[in-house]
PDB file of C-alpha atoms in Angstrom:
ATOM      1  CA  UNK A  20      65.885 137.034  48.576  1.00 57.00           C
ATOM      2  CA  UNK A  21      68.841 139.235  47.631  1.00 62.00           C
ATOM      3  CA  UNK A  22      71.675 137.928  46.436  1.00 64.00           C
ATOM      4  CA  UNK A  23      75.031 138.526  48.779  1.00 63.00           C
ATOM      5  CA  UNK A  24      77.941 139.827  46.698  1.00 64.00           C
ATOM      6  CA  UNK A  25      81.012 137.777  45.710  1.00 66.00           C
ATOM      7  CA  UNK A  26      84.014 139.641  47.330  1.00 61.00           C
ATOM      8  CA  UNK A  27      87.265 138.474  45.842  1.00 68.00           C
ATOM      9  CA  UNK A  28      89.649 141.411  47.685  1.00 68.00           C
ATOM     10  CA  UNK A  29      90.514 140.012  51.070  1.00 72.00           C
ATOM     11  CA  UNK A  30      89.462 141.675  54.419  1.00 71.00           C
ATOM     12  CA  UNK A  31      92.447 142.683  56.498  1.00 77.00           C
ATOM     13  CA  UNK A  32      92.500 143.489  60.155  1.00 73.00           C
ATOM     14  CA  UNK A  33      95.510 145.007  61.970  1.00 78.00           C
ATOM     15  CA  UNK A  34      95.786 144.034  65.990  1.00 75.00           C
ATOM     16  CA  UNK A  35      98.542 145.104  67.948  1.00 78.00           C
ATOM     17  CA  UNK A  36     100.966 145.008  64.636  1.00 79.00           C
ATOM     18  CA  UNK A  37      99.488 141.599  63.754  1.00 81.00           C
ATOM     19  CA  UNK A  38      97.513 141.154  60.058  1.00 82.00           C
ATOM     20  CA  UNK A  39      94.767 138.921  60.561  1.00 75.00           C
ATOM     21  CA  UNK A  40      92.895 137.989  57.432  1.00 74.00           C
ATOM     22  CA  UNK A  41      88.756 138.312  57.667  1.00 71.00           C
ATOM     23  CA  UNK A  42      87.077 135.323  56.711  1.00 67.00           C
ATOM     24  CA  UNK A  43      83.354 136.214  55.654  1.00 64.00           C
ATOM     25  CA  UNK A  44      82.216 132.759  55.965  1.00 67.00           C
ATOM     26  CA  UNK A  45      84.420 131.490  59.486  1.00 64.00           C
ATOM     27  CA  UNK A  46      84.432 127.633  60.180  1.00 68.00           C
ATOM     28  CA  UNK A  47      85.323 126.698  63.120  1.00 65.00           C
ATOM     29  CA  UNK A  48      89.113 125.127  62.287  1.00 66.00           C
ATOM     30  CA  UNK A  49      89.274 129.286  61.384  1.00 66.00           C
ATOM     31  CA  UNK A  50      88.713 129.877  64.950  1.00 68.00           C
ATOM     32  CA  UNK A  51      91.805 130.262  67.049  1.00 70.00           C
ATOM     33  CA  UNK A  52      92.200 129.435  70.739  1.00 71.00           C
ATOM     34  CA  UNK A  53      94.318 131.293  73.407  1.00 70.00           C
ATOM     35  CA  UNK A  54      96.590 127.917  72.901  1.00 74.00           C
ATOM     36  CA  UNK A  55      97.021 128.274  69.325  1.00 72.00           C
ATOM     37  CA  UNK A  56      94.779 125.347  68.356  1.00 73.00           C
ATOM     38  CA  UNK A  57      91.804 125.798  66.354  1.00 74.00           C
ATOM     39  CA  UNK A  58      88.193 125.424  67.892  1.00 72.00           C
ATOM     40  CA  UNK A  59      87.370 122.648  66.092  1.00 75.00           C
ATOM     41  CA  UNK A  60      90.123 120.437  67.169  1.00 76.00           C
ATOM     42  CA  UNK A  61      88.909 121.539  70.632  1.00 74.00           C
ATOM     43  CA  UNK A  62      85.703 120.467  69.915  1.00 74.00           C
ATOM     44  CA  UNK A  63      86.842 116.602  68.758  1.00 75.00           C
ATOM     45  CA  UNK A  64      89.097 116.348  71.873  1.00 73.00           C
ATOM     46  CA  UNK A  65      86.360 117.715  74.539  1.00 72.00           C
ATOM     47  CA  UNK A  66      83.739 114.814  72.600  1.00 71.00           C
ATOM     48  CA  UNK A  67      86.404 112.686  72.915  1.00 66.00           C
ATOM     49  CA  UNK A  68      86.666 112.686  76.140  1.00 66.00           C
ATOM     50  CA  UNK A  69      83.474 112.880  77.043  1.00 64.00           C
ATOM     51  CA  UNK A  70      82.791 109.607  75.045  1.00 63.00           C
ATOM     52  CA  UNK A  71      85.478 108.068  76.877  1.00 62.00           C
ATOM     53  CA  UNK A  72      83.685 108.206  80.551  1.00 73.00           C
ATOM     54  CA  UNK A  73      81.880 105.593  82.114  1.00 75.00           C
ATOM     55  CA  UNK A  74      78.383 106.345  82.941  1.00 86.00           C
ATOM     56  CA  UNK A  75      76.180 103.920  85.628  1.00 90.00           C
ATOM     57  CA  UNK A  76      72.682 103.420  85.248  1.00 93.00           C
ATOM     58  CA  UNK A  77      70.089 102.312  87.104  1.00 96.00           C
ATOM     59  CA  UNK A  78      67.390  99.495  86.049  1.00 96.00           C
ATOM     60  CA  UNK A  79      64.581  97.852  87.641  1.00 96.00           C
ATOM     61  CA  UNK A  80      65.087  94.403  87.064  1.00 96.00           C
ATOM     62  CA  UNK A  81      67.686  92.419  84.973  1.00 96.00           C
ATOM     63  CA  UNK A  82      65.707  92.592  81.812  1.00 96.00           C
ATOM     64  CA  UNK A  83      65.930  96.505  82.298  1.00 96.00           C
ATOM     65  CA  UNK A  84      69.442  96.388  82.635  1.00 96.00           C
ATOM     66  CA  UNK A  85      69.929  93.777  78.983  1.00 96.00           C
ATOM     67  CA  UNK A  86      67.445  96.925  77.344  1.00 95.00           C
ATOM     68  CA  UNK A  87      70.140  99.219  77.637  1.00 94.00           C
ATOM     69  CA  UNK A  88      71.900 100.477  74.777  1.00 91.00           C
ATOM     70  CA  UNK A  89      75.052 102.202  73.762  1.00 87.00           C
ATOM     71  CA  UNK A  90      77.065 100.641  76.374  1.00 89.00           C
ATOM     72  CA  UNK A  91      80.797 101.782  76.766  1.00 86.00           C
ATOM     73  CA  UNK A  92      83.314  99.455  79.039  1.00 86.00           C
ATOM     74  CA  UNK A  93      83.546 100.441  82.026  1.00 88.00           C
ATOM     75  CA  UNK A  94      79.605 101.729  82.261  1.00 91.00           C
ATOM     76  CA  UNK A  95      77.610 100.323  85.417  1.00 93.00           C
ATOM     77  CA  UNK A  96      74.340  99.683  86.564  1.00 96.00           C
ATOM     78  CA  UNK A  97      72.221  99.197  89.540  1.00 96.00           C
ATOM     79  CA  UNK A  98      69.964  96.816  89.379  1.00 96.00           C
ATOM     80  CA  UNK A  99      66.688  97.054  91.756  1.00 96.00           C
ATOM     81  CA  UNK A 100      65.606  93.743  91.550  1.00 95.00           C
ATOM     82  CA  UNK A 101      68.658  91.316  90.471  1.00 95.00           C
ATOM     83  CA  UNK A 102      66.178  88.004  91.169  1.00 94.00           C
ATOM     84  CA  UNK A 103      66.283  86.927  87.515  1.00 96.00           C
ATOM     85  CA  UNK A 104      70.148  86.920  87.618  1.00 95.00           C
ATOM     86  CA  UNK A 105      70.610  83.079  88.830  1.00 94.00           C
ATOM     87  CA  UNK A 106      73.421  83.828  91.029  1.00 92.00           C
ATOM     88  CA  UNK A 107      71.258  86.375  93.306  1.00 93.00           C
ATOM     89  CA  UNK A 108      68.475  84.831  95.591  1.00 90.00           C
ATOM     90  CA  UNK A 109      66.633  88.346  95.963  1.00 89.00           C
ATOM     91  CA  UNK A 110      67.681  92.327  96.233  1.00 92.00           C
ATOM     92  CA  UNK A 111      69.879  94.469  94.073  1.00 95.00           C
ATOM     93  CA  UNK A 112      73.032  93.920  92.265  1.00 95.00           C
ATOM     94  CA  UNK A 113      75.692  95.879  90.730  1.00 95.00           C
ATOM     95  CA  UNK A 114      77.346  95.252  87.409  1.00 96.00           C
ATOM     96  CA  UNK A 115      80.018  96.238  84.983  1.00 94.00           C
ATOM     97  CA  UNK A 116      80.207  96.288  81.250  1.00 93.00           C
ATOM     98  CA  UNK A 117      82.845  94.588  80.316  1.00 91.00           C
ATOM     99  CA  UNK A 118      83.356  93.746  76.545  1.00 89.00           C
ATOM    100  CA  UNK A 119      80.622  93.216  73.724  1.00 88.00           C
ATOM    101  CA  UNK A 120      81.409  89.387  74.422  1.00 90.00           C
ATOM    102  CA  UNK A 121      81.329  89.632  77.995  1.00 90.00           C
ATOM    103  CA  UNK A 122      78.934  91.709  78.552  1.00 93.00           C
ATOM    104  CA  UNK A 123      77.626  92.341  82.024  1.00 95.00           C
ATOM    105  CA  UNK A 124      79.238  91.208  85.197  1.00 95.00           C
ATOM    106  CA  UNK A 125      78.540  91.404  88.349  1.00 95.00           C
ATOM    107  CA  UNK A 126      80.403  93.011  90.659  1.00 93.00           C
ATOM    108  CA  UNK A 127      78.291  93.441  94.018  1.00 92.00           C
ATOM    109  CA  UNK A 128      75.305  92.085  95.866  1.00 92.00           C
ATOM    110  CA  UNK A 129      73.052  94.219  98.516  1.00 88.00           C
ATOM    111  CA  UNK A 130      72.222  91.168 100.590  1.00 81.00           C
ATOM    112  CA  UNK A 131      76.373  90.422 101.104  1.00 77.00           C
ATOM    113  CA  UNK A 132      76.575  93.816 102.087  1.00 76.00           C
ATOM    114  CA  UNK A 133      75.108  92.906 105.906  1.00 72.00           C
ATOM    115  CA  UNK A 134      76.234  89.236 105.709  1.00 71.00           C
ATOM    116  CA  UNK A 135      76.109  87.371 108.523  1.00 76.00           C
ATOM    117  CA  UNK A 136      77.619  83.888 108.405  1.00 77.00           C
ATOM    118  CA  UNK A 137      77.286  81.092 111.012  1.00 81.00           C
ATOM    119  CA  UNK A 138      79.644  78.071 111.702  1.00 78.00           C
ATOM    120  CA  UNK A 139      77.775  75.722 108.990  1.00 78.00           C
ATOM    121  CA  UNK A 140      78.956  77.774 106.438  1.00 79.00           C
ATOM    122  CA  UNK A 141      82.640  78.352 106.833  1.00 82.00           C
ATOM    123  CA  UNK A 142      84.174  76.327 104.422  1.00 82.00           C
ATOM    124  CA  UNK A 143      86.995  73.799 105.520  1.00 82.00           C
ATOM    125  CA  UNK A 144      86.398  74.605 109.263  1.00 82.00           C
ATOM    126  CA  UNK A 145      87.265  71.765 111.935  1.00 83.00           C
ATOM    127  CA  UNK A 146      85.059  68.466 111.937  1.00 82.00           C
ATOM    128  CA  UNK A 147      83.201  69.662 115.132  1.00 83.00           C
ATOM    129  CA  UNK A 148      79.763  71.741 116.812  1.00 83.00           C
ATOM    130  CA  UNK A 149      80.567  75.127 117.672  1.00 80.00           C
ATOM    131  CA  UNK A 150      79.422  73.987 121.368  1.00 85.00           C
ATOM    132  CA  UNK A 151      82.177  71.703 121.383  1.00 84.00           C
ATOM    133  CA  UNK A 152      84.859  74.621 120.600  1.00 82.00           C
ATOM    134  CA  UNK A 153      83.248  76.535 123.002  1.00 83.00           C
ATOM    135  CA  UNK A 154      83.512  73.753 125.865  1.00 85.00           C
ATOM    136  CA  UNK A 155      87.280  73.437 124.991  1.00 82.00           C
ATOM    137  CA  UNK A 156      87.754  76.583 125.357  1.00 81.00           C
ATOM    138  CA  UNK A 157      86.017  76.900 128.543  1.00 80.00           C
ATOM    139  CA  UNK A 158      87.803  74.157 129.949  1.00 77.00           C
ATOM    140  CA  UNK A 159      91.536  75.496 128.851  1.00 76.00           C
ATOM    141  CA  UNK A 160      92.745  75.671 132.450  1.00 68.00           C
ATOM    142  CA  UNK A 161      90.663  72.886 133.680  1.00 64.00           C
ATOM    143  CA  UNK A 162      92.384  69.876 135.451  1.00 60.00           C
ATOM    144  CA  UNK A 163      90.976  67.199 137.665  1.00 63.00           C
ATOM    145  CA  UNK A 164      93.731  66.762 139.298  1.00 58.00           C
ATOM    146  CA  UNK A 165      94.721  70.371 140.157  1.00 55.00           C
ATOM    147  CA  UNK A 166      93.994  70.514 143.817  1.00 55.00           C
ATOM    148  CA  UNK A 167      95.989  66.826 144.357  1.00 55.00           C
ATOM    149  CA  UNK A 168      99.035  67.387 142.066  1.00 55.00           C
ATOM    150  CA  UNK A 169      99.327  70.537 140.215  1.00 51.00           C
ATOM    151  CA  UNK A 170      98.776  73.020 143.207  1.00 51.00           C
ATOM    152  CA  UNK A 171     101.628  71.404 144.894  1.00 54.00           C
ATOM    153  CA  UNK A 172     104.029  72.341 142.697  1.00 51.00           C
ATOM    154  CA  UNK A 173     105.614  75.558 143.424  1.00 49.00           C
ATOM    155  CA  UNK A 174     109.065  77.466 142.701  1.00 43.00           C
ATOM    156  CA  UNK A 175     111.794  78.445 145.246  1.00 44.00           C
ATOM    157  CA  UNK A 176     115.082  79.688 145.261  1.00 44.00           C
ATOM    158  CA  UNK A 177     116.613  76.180 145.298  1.00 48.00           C
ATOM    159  CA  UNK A 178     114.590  75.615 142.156  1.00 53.00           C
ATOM    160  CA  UNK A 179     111.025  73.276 141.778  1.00 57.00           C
ATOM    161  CA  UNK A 180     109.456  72.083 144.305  1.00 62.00           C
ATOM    162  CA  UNK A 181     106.801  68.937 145.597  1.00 63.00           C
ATOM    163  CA  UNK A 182     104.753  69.631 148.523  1.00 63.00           C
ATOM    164  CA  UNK A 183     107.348  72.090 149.714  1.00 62.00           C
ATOM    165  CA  UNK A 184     110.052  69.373 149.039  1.00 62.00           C
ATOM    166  CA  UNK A 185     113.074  70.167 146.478  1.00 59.00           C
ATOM    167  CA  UNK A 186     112.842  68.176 144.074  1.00 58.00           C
ATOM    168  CA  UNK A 187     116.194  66.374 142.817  1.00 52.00           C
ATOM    169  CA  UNK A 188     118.594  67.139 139.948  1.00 46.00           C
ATOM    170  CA  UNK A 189     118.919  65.807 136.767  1.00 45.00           C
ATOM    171  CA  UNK A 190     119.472  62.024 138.424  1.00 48.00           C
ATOM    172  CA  UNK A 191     117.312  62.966 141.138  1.00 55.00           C
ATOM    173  CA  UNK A 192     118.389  62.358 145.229  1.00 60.00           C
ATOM    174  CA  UNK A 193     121.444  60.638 146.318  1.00 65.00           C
ATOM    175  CA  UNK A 194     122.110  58.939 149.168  1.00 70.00           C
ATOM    176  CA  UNK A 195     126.220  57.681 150.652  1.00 71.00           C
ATOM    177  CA  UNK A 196     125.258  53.903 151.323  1.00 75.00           C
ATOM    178  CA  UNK A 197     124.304  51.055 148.833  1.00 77.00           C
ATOM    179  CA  UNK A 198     121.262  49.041 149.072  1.00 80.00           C
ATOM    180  CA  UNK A 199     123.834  46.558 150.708  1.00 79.00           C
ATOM    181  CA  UNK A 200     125.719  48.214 153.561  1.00 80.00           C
ATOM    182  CA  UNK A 201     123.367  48.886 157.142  1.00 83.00           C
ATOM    183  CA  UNK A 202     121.805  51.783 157.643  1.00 82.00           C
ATOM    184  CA  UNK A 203     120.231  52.322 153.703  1.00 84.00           C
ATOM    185  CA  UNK A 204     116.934  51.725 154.574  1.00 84.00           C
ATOM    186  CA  UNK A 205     117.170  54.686 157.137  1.00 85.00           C
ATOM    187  CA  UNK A 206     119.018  57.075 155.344  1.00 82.00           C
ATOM    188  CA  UNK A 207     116.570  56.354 151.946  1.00 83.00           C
ATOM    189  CA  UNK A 208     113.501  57.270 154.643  1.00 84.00           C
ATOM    190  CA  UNK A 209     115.673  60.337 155.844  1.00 82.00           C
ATOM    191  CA  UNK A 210     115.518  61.912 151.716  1.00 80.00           C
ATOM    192  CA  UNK A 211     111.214  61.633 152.190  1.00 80.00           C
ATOM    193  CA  UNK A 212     110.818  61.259 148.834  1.00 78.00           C
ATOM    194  CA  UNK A 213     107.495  61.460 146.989  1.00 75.00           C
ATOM    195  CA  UNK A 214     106.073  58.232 145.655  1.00 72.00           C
ATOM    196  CA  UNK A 215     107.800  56.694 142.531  1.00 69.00           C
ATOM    197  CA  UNK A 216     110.576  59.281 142.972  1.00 73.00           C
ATOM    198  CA  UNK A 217     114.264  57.738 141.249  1.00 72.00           C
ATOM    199  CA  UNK A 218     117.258  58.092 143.014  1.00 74.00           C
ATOM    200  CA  UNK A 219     120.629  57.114 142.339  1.00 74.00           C
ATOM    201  CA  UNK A 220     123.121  55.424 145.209  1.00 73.00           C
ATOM    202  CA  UNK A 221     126.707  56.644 145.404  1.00 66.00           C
ATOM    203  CA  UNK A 222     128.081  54.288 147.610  1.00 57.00           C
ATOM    204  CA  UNK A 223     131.057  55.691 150.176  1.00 52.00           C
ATOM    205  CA  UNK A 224     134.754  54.920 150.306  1.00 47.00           C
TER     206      UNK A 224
END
């Protein structure tokens, strides 16, 4: 093999009225960008950031997922069949790197993803069946004695009313005689008030 010559005069190279020097050997920090920066500072910042992204994974079972190697924070994996991981009963789980100390946690389960959870397992829910909540409910408006005593009661424009009766202000019916003077008895069974109705007696001058 022939030996290459040593050249010790520089190579010159006129562009648009710029002098470039010619570098027989080129590395790439020689290597110029349109930016200015050199190609191999390019280089360390695309690797950079490349080294920087999370990547997820997908295993088969959990001691798939602890084979893995290289892990960055913020990687993630799939695992298939999460059944050795003590806090799934069966199906896949999802999981995040976290730190060398942490390691993997989990982040999602496929069986929570369709959960359906009854009354038994609502955590501090009322002392009481479902059925019961449901009769209470169906009973809201409900009342023995609605045909007797609340269907009686009505409005008008003289205010609330008892079996079409007006029922008294705030010291209910009055009447012009006292219990003592004749004619009380009459003029208490002219007011036809409603049983255990109070009244109050204003007696006349």
């Amino acid at each position: 093999m022939a030996a290459f010559p040593i050249v010790n005069t520089p190579l010159l190279q006129n562009i648009n009225g710029s002098t470039r020097q010619i570098h027989l050997e080129t590395s790439a920090s020689q290597v110029k960008t349109a930016d200015g920066s050199d190609v191999e500072s390019k280089l360390a910042a695309l690797s950079g950031s490349l080294a920087g992204r999370s990547t997820t994974h997908v295993a088969e079972d959990i001691a798939g997922r602890d084979a893995l190697s290289g892990m960055k924070i913020g990687d993630q994996v799939w695992v298939k069949d999460a059944s050795a991981d003590p806090t799934v009963d069966h199906g896949a789980a999802k999981y995040i790197y976290e730190s060398a100390a942490a390691g993997w946690v989990k982040t999602a389960e496929a069986e929570s993803m369709d959960l359906v959870v009854s009354w038994g397992d609502v955590q501090g829910r009322p002392d009481v069946d479902a059925t019961e909540i449901d009769q209470a409910v169906a009973k809201t408006h409900e009342h023995a004695n609605r045909t007797d005593v609340l269907d009686k009661l009505g409005a008008d424009a003289a205010g609330l009313t008892f079996d079409g009766k007006a029922v008294g202000g705030r010291y209910g019916a009055y009447v012009t005689t006292s219990p003592e003077d004749e004619g009380f008895e009459a003029a208490v069974a002219a007011l036809d008030l409603p049983d255990g109705a109070f009244f109050t007696v204003v007696a006349g001058a």
